[in-house]
Coordinates of C-alpha atoms and ligand atoms in Angstrom, one line a residue:
X1162 CA 1.1 -95.3 -245.2
X1163 CA -0.9 -96.5 -248.9
X1164 CA 2.3 -98.9 -250.0
X1165 CA -0.2 -99.6 -252.5
X1166 CA -1.1 -96.0 -253.8
X1167 CA 2.9 -95.1 -253.7
X1168 CA 3.7 -97.9 -255.9
X1169 CA 1.4 -97.3 -258.5
X1170 CA 2.6 -93.6 -258.6
X1171 CA 5.8 -95.5 -259.9
X1172 CA 4.2 -98.0 -262.4
X1173 CA 1.2 -95.8 -263.7
X1174 CA -1.9 -97.7 -265.3
X1175 CA 0.9 -101.3 -264.7
X1176 CA -0.2 -102.9 -261.4
X1177 CA -2.9 -105.1 -259.9
X1178 CA -3.7 -106.2 -256.3
X1179 CA -6.9 -108.0 -257.7
X1180 CA -7.1 -110.9 -255.7
X1181 CA -7.9 -113.1 -258.9
X1182 CA -5.0 -111.5 -260.9
X1183 CA -2.4 -112.5 -257.5
X1184 CA -3.3 -115.8 -257.8
X1185 CA -1.5 -116.7 -261.2
X1186 CA 1.5 -115.5 -259.1
X1187 CA 1.4 -117.6 -256.5
X1188 CA 2.9 -120.8 -257.9
X1189 CA 5.3 -122.0 -260.3
X1190 CA 6.4 -125.1 -261.9
X1191 CA 7.3 -126.5 -258.5
X1192 CA 4.5 -127.4 -255.7
X1193 CA 6.0 -124.1 -253.7
X1194 CA 2.8 -121.9 -253.1
X1195 CA 2.5 -117.9 -251.5
X1196 CA 0.5 -115.3 -253.2
X1197 CA 1.8 -111.1 -253.5
X1198 CA 0.5 -108.4 -252.1
X1199 CA 0.5 -106.4 -255.3
X1200 CA 2.0 -107.4 -259.0
X1201 CA 4.2 -104.5 -261.3
X1202 CA 5.0 -104.3 -264.9
X1203 CA 7.9 -102.0 -264.9
X1204 CA 9.3 -101.1 -267.8
X1205 CA 12.7 -99.6 -267.4
X1206 CA 15.3 -100.0 -265.3
X1207 CA 14.6 -96.8 -263.3
X1208 CA 11.2 -97.8 -262.9
X1209 CA 13.1 -101.7 -261.0
X1210 CA 15.2 -98.8 -259.4
X1211 CA 12.1 -96.5 -257.9
X1212 CA 9.8 -99.6 -257.0
X1213 CA 13.4 -101.0 -254.6
X1214 CA 14.3 -98.1 -253.0
X1215 CA 10.9 -97.7 -251.3
X1216 CA 10.7 -101.8 -250.7
X1217 CA 14.1 -101.2 -249.0
X1218 CA 12.7 -97.5 -247.3
X1219 CA 9.8 -99.5 -245.9
X1220 CA 10.8 -103.8 -245.7
X1221 CA 8.9 -104.8 -248.4
X1222 CA 9.7 -108.3 -249.6
X1223 CA 10.5 -108.1 -253.2
X1224 CA 9.9 -110.8 -256.0
X1225 CA 10.9 -110.9 -259.1
X1226 CA 9.5 -113.5 -261.9
X1227 CA 9.8 -113.4 -266.1
X1228 CA 7.7 -116.7 -267.1
X1229 CA 7.2 -118.6 -264.2
X1230 CA 8.7 -122.2 -265.1
X1231 CA 11.3 -122.7 -262.4
X1232 CA 10.8 -125.6 -260.6
X1233 CA 12.3 -124.8 -257.4
X1234 CA 9.3 -121.8 -256.2
X1235 CA 11.9 -119.1 -256.6
X1236 CA 9.9 -116.7 -258.2
X1237 CA 6.8 -117.3 -255.7
X1238 CA 6.6 -114.4 -253.3
X1239 CA 6.7 -117.0 -249.9
X1240 CA 6.7 -113.7 -247.8
X1241 CA 3.9 -111.9 -249.7
X1242 CA 4.7 -108.4 -250.9
X1243 CA 5.7 -106.8 -254.4
X1244 CA 5.8 -109.4 -257.2
X1245 CA 7.7 -107.7 -260.1
X1246 CA 6.8 -109.1 -263.1
X1247 CA 9.3 -108.3 -266.2
X1248 CA 7.9 -109.7 -268.9
X1249 CA 7.1 -106.3 -270.8
X1250 CA 11.0 -105.7 -270.2
X1251 CA 11.5 -107.5 -272.9
X1252 CA 13.6 -106.1 -276.1
X1253 CA 16.6 -106.8 -277.4
X1254 CA 18.2 -104.0 -277.8
X1255 CA 21.5 -104.6 -279.7
X1256 CA 22.7 -107.4 -281.9
X1257 CA 26.1 -106.7 -282.6
X1258 CA 28.2 -109.7 -284.2
X1259 CA 31.4 -108.0 -285.1
X1260 CA 31.7 -108.9 -280.8
X1261 CA 29.5 -112.0 -281.0
X1262 CA 27.8 -110.8 -278.6
X1263 CA 23.8 -109.4 -277.9
X1264 CA 22.2 -107.2 -275.5
X1265 CA 18.6 -108.1 -274.1
X1266 CA 16.3 -107.3 -271.3
X1267 CA 15.4 -109.5 -269.0
X1268 CA 12.2 -110.1 -269.6
X1269 CA 12.7 -112.0 -273.1
X1270 CA 11.4 -115.2 -274.1
X1271 CA 14.7 -117.8 -274.4
X1272 CA 13.4 -119.3 -277.6
X1273 CA 12.5 -115.5 -279.4
X1274 CA 16.3 -114.3 -278.7
X1275 CA 17.9 -117.7 -281.3
X1276 CA 14.8 -116.3 -284.0
X1277 CA 16.3 -113.2 -284.0
X1278 CA 20.0 -114.7 -284.6
X1279 CA 19.0 -117.3 -286.7
X1280 CA 19.4 -114.6 -290.0
X1281 CA 22.5 -114.0 -289.5
X1282 CA 23.8 -117.6 -288.7
X1283 CA 24.2 -117.1 -284.7
X1284 CA 22.4 -118.3 -281.6
X1285 CA 22.7 -118.7 -277.6
X1286 CA 23.2 -122.2 -276.8
X1287 CA 22.1 -122.4 -273.8
X1288 CA 18.9 -124.7 -274.0
X1289 CA 16.7 -124.9 -271.0
X1290 CA 13.7 -127.1 -271.3
X1291 CA 11.2 -124.4 -271.3
X1292 CA 13.5 -122.1 -273.6
X1293 CA 9.8 -121.9 -275.6
X1294 CA 8.2 -119.6 -272.5
X1295 CA 10.6 -118.7 -270.3
X1296 CA 12.9 -115.7 -269.3
X1297 CA 16.7 -115.1 -270.0
X1298 CA 16.5 -113.1 -267.0
X1299 CA 14.7 -115.9 -265.1
X1300 CA 17.2 -118.3 -266.7
X1301 CA 20.0 -116.1 -265.8
X1302 CA 19.2 -116.0 -262.7
X1303 CA 18.9 -120.3 -262.0
X1304 CA 21.7 -120.9 -263.9
X1305 CA 19.6 -122.5 -266.1
X1306 CA 21.2 -124.6 -269.4
X1307 CA 19.2 -127.5 -270.2
X1308 CA 20.5 -129.1 -273.5
X1309 CA 23.5 -128.3 -274.7
X1310 CA 26.5 -128.1 -271.6
X1311 CA 28.0 -131.2 -272.1
X1312 CA 29.7 -129.2 -275.4
X1313 CA 29.0 -125.6 -274.8
X1314 CA 28.6 -124.5 -271.4
X1315 CA 26.1 -123.1 -268.9
X1316 CA 24.1 -120.0 -269.3
X1317 CA 27.3 -118.5 -267.0
X1318 CA 29.6 -119.8 -269.6
X1319 CA 27.7 -116.9 -272.0
X1320 CA 27.2 -113.9 -269.6
X1321 CA 29.7 -111.5 -270.6
X1322 CA 27.9 -107.8 -268.2
X1323 CA 24.9 -107.4 -266.2
X1324 CA 22.8 -104.9 -265.5
X1325 CA 21.6 -105.2 -261.7
X1326 CA 18.9 -103.0 -259.1
X1327 CA 20.5 -103.6 -255.9
X1328 CA 18.2 -103.3 -253.2
X1329 CA 19.1 -99.9 -252.1
X1330 CA 17.3 -98.9 -255.9
X1331 CA 21.3 -98.1 -256.8
X1332 CA 22.1 -99.3 -260.7
X1333 CA 25.5 -101.0 -261.5
X1334 CA 27.0 -103.1 -263.7
X1335 CA 28.7 -106.1 -263.1
X1336 CA 31.3 -106.6 -266.4
X1337 CA 32.9 -105.1 -269.4
X1338 CA 31.1 -105.9 -272.6
X1339 CA 34.6 -108.0 -273.2
X1340 CA 34.7 -111.2 -273.9
X1341 CA 37.7 -111.4 -271.2
X1342 CA 38.7 -109.6 -268.2
X1343 CA 40.8 -110.1 -265.4
X1344 CA 39.3 -106.9 -263.1
X1345 CA 38.6 -108.1 -259.7
X1346 CA 35.6 -109.7 -258.8
X1347 CA 33.1 -111.8 -261.2
X1348 CA 30.4 -110.5 -260.3
X1349 CA 28.5 -111.8 -263.0
X1350 CA 28.9 -115.0 -262.3
X1351 CA 27.7 -114.0 -258.8
X1352 CA 24.6 -112.7 -259.5
X1353 CA 24.0 -115.9 -262.4
X1354 CA 21.8 -118.7 -259.5
X1355 CA 21.7 -115.5 -257.6
X1356 CA 18.3 -116.0 -257.6
X1357 CA 16.9 -112.9 -257.3
X1358 CA 18.2 -112.8 -253.5
X1359 CA 21.2 -110.1 -254.5
X1360 CA 19.8 -107.7 -256.4
X1361 CA 16.9 -107.2 -259.5
X1362 CA 18.7 -108.1 -263.3
X1363 CA 17.3 -105.6 -265.6
X1364 CA 19.8 -106.5 -268.6
X1365 CA 22.5 -108.8 -270.0
X1366 CA 25.1 -108.9 -272.6
X1367 CA 25.8 -112.1 -273.6
X1368 CA 28.6 -113.8 -275.7
X1369 CA 26.3 -115.9 -279.0
X1370 CA 28.3 -118.6 -281.4
X1371 CA 28.2 -119.5 -285.3
X1372 CA 24.7 -122.2 -285.9
X1373 CA 27.0 -125.2 -286.8
X1374 CA 26.6 -126.2 -290.4
X1375 CA 25.5 -130.0 -289.3
X1376 CA 24.8 -132.0 -286.9
X1377 CA 23.9 -135.8 -286.2
X1378 CA 21.3 -138.1 -284.4
X1379 CA 22.5 -140.9 -282.3
X1380 CA 20.3 -142.6 -280.6
X1381 CA 21.8 -145.7 -278.3
X1382 CA 18.9 -148.3 -276.3
X1383 CA 20.7 -150.1 -273.6
X1384 CA 19.8 -153.0 -271.4
X1385 CA 19.8 -151.3 -268.3
X1386 CA 20.0 -147.6 -267.0
X1387 CA 23.2 -148.1 -265.4
X1388 CA 25.0 -149.1 -268.4
X1389 CA 23.1 -146.3 -270.0
X1390 CA 24.6 -143.7 -267.8
X1391 CA 28.1 -145.6 -268.0
X1392 CA 28.2 -144.7 -272.4
X1393 CA 28.2 -141.1 -271.4
X1394 CA 32.1 -141.9 -270.4
X1395 CA 32.8 -144.5 -272.9
X1396 CA 32.2 -141.5 -275.3
X1397 CA 34.4 -139.0 -274.1
X1398 CA 37.4 -141.6 -273.4
X1399 CA 36.7 -142.1 -277.8
X1400 CA 37.4 -138.5 -277.6
X1401 CA 33.8 -137.6 -278.7
X1402 CA 32.3 -134.2 -277.1
X1403 CA 28.9 -134.5 -277.9
X1404 CA 26.6 -131.4 -278.1
X1405 CA 23.8 -132.9 -276.4
X1406 CA 23.4 -135.9 -274.3
X1407 CA 20.1 -137.1 -273.2
X1408 CA 18.8 -140.2 -271.0
X1409 CA 15.0 -141.4 -271.5
X1410 CA 15.0 -144.4 -269.1
X1411 CA 12.2 -146.9 -270.1
X1412 CA 9.4 -145.9 -268.0
X1413 CA 10.2 -142.2 -269.8
X1414 CA 10.3 -143.9 -272.8
X1415 CA 6.9 -145.4 -272.1
X1416 CA 5.5 -142.5 -270.9
X1417 CA 6.2 -140.8 -274.1
X1418 CA 5.1 -144.0 -276.4
X1419 CA 1.5 -143.5 -274.7
X1420 CA 1.7 -140.2 -275.3
X1421 CA 2.5 -141.5 -279.2
X1422 CA 2.3 -145.1 -280.0
X1423 CA 3.5 -144.1 -283.7
X1424 CA 6.7 -142.7 -281.9
X1425 CA 10.0 -142.9 -282.9
X1426 CA 12.1 -144.8 -280.0
X1427 CA 12.8 -148.0 -279.0
X1428 CA 10.5 -150.1 -277.0
X1429 CA 13.1 -151.9 -275.5
X1430 CA 15.4 -150.3 -273.1
X1431 CA 17.1 -147.3 -271.6
X1432 CA 17.3 -144.8 -274.6
X1433 CA 20.3 -142.3 -274.8
X1434 CA 20.5 -139.7 -277.2
X1435 CA 23.6 -138.3 -278.2
X1436 CA 23.6 -135.1 -281.1
X1437 CA 26.9 -134.5 -282.2
X1438 CA 27.5 -131.0 -284.0
X1439 CA 30.3 -128.7 -286.3
X1440 CA 31.5 -129.3 -290.0
X1441 CA 30.3 -131.5 -292.4
X1442 CA 32.6 -134.4 -292.1
X1443 CA 33.5 -134.0 -288.5
X1444 CA 29.6 -135.0 -287.4
X1445 CA 30.0 -137.6 -289.8
X1446 CA 33.6 -138.6 -288.3
X1447 CA 32.0 -138.2 -284.3
X1448 CA 28.8 -139.9 -284.9
X1449 CA 30.3 -142.7 -286.4
X1450 CA 33.1 -143.2 -282.9
X1451 CA 30.1 -142.2 -280.4
X1452 CA 28.5 -145.2 -282.0
X1453 CA 31.9 -147.8 -281.3
X1454 CA 32.0 -147.0 -278.5
X1455 CA 28.3 -147.8 -277.4
X1456 CA 28.4 -150.8 -279.5
X1457 CA 29.4 -153.8 -277.2
X1458 CA 26.6 -152.2 -274.6
X1459 CA 23.9 -151.3 -276.2
X1460 CA 21.1 -153.4 -277.5
X1461 CA 20.4 -151.0 -280.7
X1462 CA 21.4 -148.0 -282.5
X1463 CA 19.9 -145.5 -284.6
X1464 CA 22.3 -142.7 -286.9
X1465 CA 20.1 -140.0 -288.3
X1466 CA 20.6 -136.2 -289.7
X1467 CA 17.3 -136.3 -291.3
X1468 CA 15.5 -132.6 -290.0
X1469 CA 11.7 -133.8 -289.7
X1470 CA 13.1 -137.2 -287.4
X1471 CA 15.5 -135.0 -284.8
X1472 CA 12.8 -132.7 -284.3
X1473 CA 10.4 -135.9 -283.7
X1474 CA 12.6 -137.0 -281.4
X1475 CA 14.1 -134.0 -280.1
X1476 CA 10.2 -132.5 -279.4
X1477 CA 8.9 -135.6 -277.3
X1478 CA 12.0 -135.1 -275.5
X1479 CA 10.9 -131.8 -274.3
X1480 CA 8.2 -133.6 -273.4
X1481 CA 8.9 -135.8 -271.2
X1482 CA 8.4 -133.8 -267.8
X1483 CA 4.8 -132.5 -268.7
X1484 CA 3.7 -135.3 -270.8
X1485 CA 3.1 -137.1 -267.1
X1486 CA 0.4 -134.6 -266.3
X1487 CA -1.0 -135.0 -269.8
X1488 CA -1.4 -138.4 -269.2
X1489 CA -3.4 -138.1 -266.5
X1490 CA -6.5 -135.3 -266.9
X1491 CA -8.0 -136.7 -263.4
X1492 CA -4.7 -135.3 -261.6
X1493 CA -4.7 -137.9 -259.2
X1494 CA -1.5 -139.0 -259.8
X1495 CA 1.7 -135.6 -260.1
X1496 CA 5.0 -136.1 -260.2
X1497 CA 8.0 -134.5 -258.6
X1498 CA 11.3 -133.5 -260.9
X1499 CA 14.4 -133.7 -258.5
X1500 CA 17.8 -132.1 -260.5
X1501 CA 20.5 -134.1 -259.4
X1502 CA 24.0 -133.5 -260.3
X1503 CA 26.9 -135.8 -260.2
X1504 CA 30.8 -136.3 -261.3
X1505 CA 29.8 -138.7 -264.7
X1506 CA 32.1 -141.3 -263.8
X1507 CA 29.2 -141.5 -261.1
X1508 CA 26.4 -141.8 -263.5
X1509 CA 25.5 -145.6 -262.7
X1510 CA 26.1 -144.9 -258.9
X1511 CA 24.1 -142.3 -258.9
X1512 CA 20.7 -144.1 -260.9
X1513 CA 21.8 -147.2 -259.4
X1514 CA 20.8 -145.3 -256.2
X1515 CA 17.6 -143.5 -257.2
X1516 CA 16.5 -147.3 -257.6
X1517 CA 17.4 -148.2 -254.2
X1518 CA 15.8 -145.0 -252.9
X1519 CA 12.8 -145.4 -254.1
X1520 CA 11.9 -149.2 -254.3
X1521 CA 13.4 -148.7 -250.8
X1522 CA 10.7 -146.0 -250.5
X1523 CA 7.8 -147.9 -252.7
X1524 CA 7.6 -145.0 -255.2
X1525 CA 7.6 -145.4 -259.0
X1526 CA 10.7 -143.2 -260.4
X1527 CA 10.8 -141.7 -263.9
X1528 CA 14.9 -140.6 -264.6
X1529 CA 15.8 -138.6 -267.5
X1530 CA 17.9 -135.5 -268.2
X1531 CA 21.5 -134.3 -269.4
X1532 CA 24.2 -137.1 -268.5
X1533 CA 26.4 -135.5 -270.4
X1534 CA 27.2 -133.0 -267.9
X1535 CA 25.6 -135.3 -265.0
X1536 CA 22.0 -134.0 -264.6
X1537 CA 19.9 -136.9 -263.1
X1538 CA 16.3 -134.8 -263.6
X1539 CA 14.5 -137.8 -261.8
X1540 CA 9.8 -137.7 -261.7
X1541 CA 9.0 -139.6 -258.9
X1542 CA 5.1 -140.1 -259.4
X1543 CA 2.4 -140.4 -256.5
X1544 CA -1.5 -140.2 -255.4
X1545 CA -2.1 -137.1 -254.5
X1546 CA -5.1 -137.5 -252.4
X1547 CA -3.2 -139.6 -250.5
X1548 CA -1.2 -138.7 -247.4
X1549 CA 0.6 -141.9 -246.8
X1550 CA 2.2 -140.7 -251.0
X1551 CA 3.0 -137.0 -250.2
X1552 CA 5.3 -138.4 -246.5
X1553 CA 6.6 -141.1 -249.1
X1554 CA 7.9 -138.3 -251.4
X1555 CA 9.4 -136.2 -249.0
X1556 CA 11.9 -139.2 -247.6
X1557 CA 12.8 -140.3 -250.8
X1558 CA 12.9 -136.8 -252.3
X1559 CA 15.8 -135.7 -249.0
X1560 CA 17.2 -139.4 -249.4
X1561 CA 17.7 -138.9 -253.3
X1562 CA 19.0 -135.3 -252.5
X1563 CA 21.8 -136.7 -249.8
X1564 CA 23.0 -139.1 -251.9
X1565 CA 23.8 -136.3 -254.4
X1566 CA 25.8 -135.0 -251.9
X1567 CA 27.8 -138.1 -251.3
X1568 CA 28.2 -138.8 -254.3
X1569 CA 30.2 -135.6 -254.3
X1570 CA 27.6 -133.8 -256.9
X1571 CA 24.8 -131.1 -256.3
X1572 CA 21.4 -131.1 -255.0
X1573 CA 20.4 -128.9 -258.0
X1574 CA 21.9 -129.0 -261.3
X1575 CA 20.2 -126.9 -263.3
X1576 CA 16.2 -126.1 -262.0
X1577 CA 17.6 -124.2 -258.3
X1578 CA 17.6 -123.7 -254.8
X1579 CA 14.9 -121.5 -254.2
X1580 CA 12.0 -122.6 -251.5
X1581 CA 12.0 -126.0 -252.5
X1582 CA 15.7 -127.0 -251.3
X1583 CA 17.4 -124.3 -249.0
X1584 CA 17.3 -126.7 -246.0
X1585 CA 19.8 -128.8 -248.6
X1586 CA 22.2 -125.9 -249.8
X1587 CA 23.9 -125.8 -246.2
X1588 CA 25.0 -129.1 -246.1
X1589 CA 25.9 -129.1 -249.8
X1590 CA 28.5 -126.1 -249.0
X1591 CA 29.6 -126.8 -245.5
X1592 CA 31.8 -124.1 -244.1
X1593 CA 30.8 -122.0 -247.9
X1594 CA 27.5 -121.2 -246.7
X1595 CA 28.2 -118.6 -243.7
X1596 CA 30.5 -117.0 -246.8
X1597 CA 26.8 -117.2 -249.2
X1598 CA 25.4 -115.7 -246.0
X1599 CA 27.4 -112.5 -245.7
X1600 CA 26.8 -111.9 -248.9
X1601 CA 23.4 -112.3 -248.6
X1602 CA 24.3 -109.4 -245.6
X1603 CA 26.3 -107.1 -247.3
X1604 CA 24.1 -106.5 -250.8
X1605 CA 20.6 -106.5 -249.4
X1606 CA 20.9 -106.0 -244.9
X1607 CA 16.7 -105.6 -244.9
X1608 CA 16.5 -108.8 -246.4
X1609 CA 13.5 -107.7 -248.8
X1610 CA 14.7 -109.5 -252.1
X1611 CA 13.7 -112.9 -252.7
X1612 CA 13.1 -113.7 -248.8
X1613 CA 12.4 -117.7 -247.7
X1614 CA 14.9 -118.7 -250.4
X1615 CA 18.3 -120.5 -251.0
X1616 CA 17.4 -121.7 -247.1
X1617 CA 19.5 -118.2 -246.4
Ligands
MLT739 C1 13.8 -130.3 -268.7 O1 14.3 -130.8 -269.0 O2 13.2 -130.7 -269.2 C2 13.5 -129.9 -267.3 O3 14.8 -129.2 -266.9 C3 12.8 -130.0 -266.6 C4 11.2 -130.3 -266.7 O4 10.9 -129.9 -267.7 O5 10.8 -131.5 -266.6
ZN740 ZN1 16.5 -130.0 -267.3

């Protein structure tokens, strides 16, 4: 049977198997590669359901993709088959302020939701670095959460209910459109971070929050990255929970200053960007308390509520991962982002460990990320033409992941496991990995959903 001919009958005029187009779907933001056999662009849940029912009978792998901004190969079809591009299912179905919730299709771009909510005075707090391009479905499937988790929580805290298409095409809702429910297993949470391995998310009901009245940024420079890491628990102990808290070590700052020599960043240290939000008075008070908590350990402190300055600083922070390759158009050097997460008190130890490991292996690291929730992104610089450098990269990445587990942390704070980190999930989970395997078997007995991911 010609599967492509059959699938074309479901998504009429919205399919491709042209080799040049398939190549566009063979990668994401990671080093993982894998080409699909055909790409389908569904417009409705019913179409997704029919595609899955067909694939399940004929044992065809199905990989869902939003915008392909993932950093672990989650949306890369490593075993070929169907690539389900959900980017055309991108409508906002309702904005329900009375119930502080919205209903959206999975292919909606995250920032578009915030644009639509702004006139109502509301926003969707989870804020991945790729919010300008990533889709809500991909964000949920990865629990990608970004900058504001320290105060607002991660994406999973905002998911009230999901519409999911199961492997055999059955359509379910994972919860109710309520702020609270203790009726049975929390299936919504099961699907957050499941990376398309248990079903395809087609719609989401999400909690939203009022836009805070005021915001203030406190940019603190520290003499060492470890003291920068320690500042987080000092700030918490002072009774301040910032709305964002981001580290940029000296290398990250130098990447940004090379890109824009006039940028407002201190040149002499490892920087932590703290932001506080709330009512005007609360923000003034929190910024002061925060600066006081850091004073003794810091080299310099800048406090600003100038919207232009704050935008410049936050735009620069968002750029830091991508800036590395922008700086080197010859592309002879790349960086491989890692995504470690540790308990806050272990931050200084984790940061020291990163330098110890990379120094031992002989590779230059760059540390940045959401230290307020324990996330330590590590960029590793290598020369892509040098085979020895690739070996070093793998040795360093291996040691870094194991170190995170040893520190009681996680091998992926927000980028997901995908095909890049499958080998570490079992080590991290211990016997709980068997529970994950049993869930996968129960929900996808034929193994068609995103095979080759999560190490399952
Ligand atoms: C970030 O925090 O910027 C992203 O999660 C990672 C990146 O794009 O480097
Ligand atoms: Zn991040």
